[in-house]
Amino acid sequence: MCEDSRALLDELFGKERNVIASKRKNDAHYWNDDVCKNILVSKCFNDLWKHTKYDHEGECNKRHDQFFINEFNSDRSLKKQQREKKYIEEAIAYIQDKLKEVDKILTKHEEQVEQSSKLQVADRPKEIQDRLDNMERQINLLTDQSEKMGEQGKIDESERLIMEADNLKKAREDVLLAYEGTNNPFKTYKICEVCGARQSLYETENKVKTHLDGRIHQGFSTIRVELQKLQVRRLVLEKILEEEARKQEFKEDIAKDKEQEKEKEKEREKQKDKKEKEKEKERSRSRENSREKSKKKSSKKKKDKEKEKERSKSRKHNKKHHKH
């Protein structure tokens, strides 16, 4: 009893429930390989086929702890939605593979009925075929008359004629079944469209109920319902993930635009610095030219002064010489 209680608590709260939070490994999660993913999004399908011919996988050896189901359901992250979509697609693929087995049985049966009927049309006794043809002609005549009455506004008469045609169709099918039921074995039974089981057309009510309550029929009925639910949920997730992808793309575009704007700003600063440097060089050249002009001007003044001194000396000398 103690072991059972421990196992139940492990399933509900995890194996590390009594470990101090700071010392927990936190490595037990629903996305781990040892956890059954079908039970997270639907149910474990292996249990549906126990001890039947469809029990191909045997007992599921994955973990089904309620702890993982709770963790999965409480996870609201984008990563969880991506995982859920993947798990759903895997579950849908499993169900569709199972249903293919039923589809093969149905297709094979339909082909057998069709082929057997084709072979037996030519073998029907003349009186049977004449009776069937005569009933077919009466059905067509009644149908045409019903349409004419309807066009003339005689609704009650039209409905009476179509009812006679329907009764005659049923009578024709009974004649055909009475003959082919003993000559065409494929028309003495039908295939269940849900699970692919063979059923006699003359089954008692109790046998029909036993079939419907059986593990195989219940299993296929369950996965057909689950398939619809999973397909609906997948569409919801696809819309959510598409919207998240658009948001992410929008964020990336904004980030890209900001980065491009930063690059442009850097380029503008670079061009601005370049222009400032060119202006500084121009100012430097201008100052250098000004200094050079100033030097030349100063040199010219100096030379002019020296020349003036020379001329002054010359004039003084000439005056002195003239006096003598």
mmCIF file of N, CA and C in Angstrom, residues 45 82 115-116 173 188 193 199 221 230 246 252 255 263 268 288 319:
data_model
loop_
_atom_site.group_PDB
_atom_site.id
_atom_site.type_symbol
_atom_site.label_atom_id
_atom_site.label_comp_id
_atom_site.label_asym_id
_atom_site.label_seq_id
_atom_site.Cartn_x
_atom_site.Cartn_y
_atom_site.Cartn_z
ATOM 1 N N PHE A 45 -3.335 5.884 -27.314
ATOM 2 C CA PHE A 45 -4.119 5.032 -28.202
ATOM 3 C C PHE A 45 -3.810 3.541 -28.021
ATOM 4 N N GLN A 82 4.455 25.314 -30.158
ATOM 5 C CA GLN A 82 5.168 24.659 -31.263
ATOM 6 C C GLN A 82 5.282 23.159 -31.018
ATOM 7 N N GLN A 115 -17.397 -6.747 -58.708
ATOM 8 C CA GLN A 115 -16.911 -7.756 -59.644
ATOM 9 C C GLN A 115 -17.854 -8.960 -59.691
ATOM 10 N N SER A 116 -18.312 -9.420 -58.528
ATOM 11 C CA SER A 116 -19.207 -10.569 -58.459
ATOM 12 C C SER A 116 -20.540 -10.268 -59.132
ATOM 13 N N GLU A 173 -35.285 -4.164 -55.227
ATOM 14 C CA GLU A 173 -34.086 -4.504 -54.445
ATOM 15 C C GLU A 173 -34.282 -5.818 -53.691
ATOM 16 N N THR A 188 -24.287 -10.872 -48.942
ATOM 17 C CA THR A 188 -24.992 -11.375 -47.756
ATOM 18 C C THR A 188 -24.478 -10.715 -46.480
ATOM 19 N N GLU A 193 -18.428 0.616 -41.530
ATOM 20 C CA GLU A 193 -17.636 1.746 -42.012
ATOM 21 C C GLU A 193 -16.803 2.389 -40.919
ATOM 22 N N GLN A 199 -20.208 -7.777 -41.092
ATOM 23 C CA GLN A 199 -21.494 -7.975 -40.408
ATOM 24 C C GLN A 199 -22.503 -8.597 -41.370
ATOM 25 N N SER A 221 -14.152 4.112 -33.187
ATOM 26 C CA SER A 221 -15.082 5.218 -32.973
ATOM 27 C C SER A 221 -14.407 6.344 -32.204
ATOM 28 N N LEU A 230 -8.444 16.891 -32.945
ATOM 29 C CA LEU A 230 -7.038 17.224 -33.189
ATOM 30 C C LEU A 230 -6.884 18.119 -34.420
ATOM 31 N N ARG A 246 4.312 36.413 -37.702
ATOM 32 C CA ARG A 246 4.177 37.765 -38.262
ATOM 33 C C ARG A 246 4.676 38.816 -37.265
ATOM 34 N N GLU A 252 11.527 41.908 -36.074
ATOM 35 C CA GLU A 252 12.820 41.817 -36.767
ATOM 36 C C GLU A 252 12.972 42.940 -37.779
ATOM 37 N N ALA A 255 13.729 46.038 -35.829
ATOM 38 C CA ALA A 255 15.128 45.984 -35.379
ATOM 39 C C ALA A 255 16.085 46.229 -36.548
ATOM 40 N N GLU A 263 23.285 52.654 -38.826
ATOM 41 C CA GLU A 263 24.351 52.649 -39.828
ATOM 42 C C GLU A 263 24.343 53.945 -40.628
ATOM 43 N N ARG A 268 26.372 59.297 -41.655
ATOM 44 C CA ARG A 268 26.198 60.750 -41.635
ATOM 45 C C ARG A 268 27.252 61.415 -40.745
ATOM 46 N N GLU A 288 47.495 79.548 -43.574
ATOM 47 C CA GLU A 288 48.874 79.456 -44.093
ATOM 48 C C GLU A 288 49.097 80.459 -45.211
ATOM 49 N N LYS A 319 73.599 115.839 -52.641
ATOM 50 C CA LYS A 319 73.562 117.217 -52.148
ATOM 51 C C LYS A 319 74.950 117.658 -51.674
#
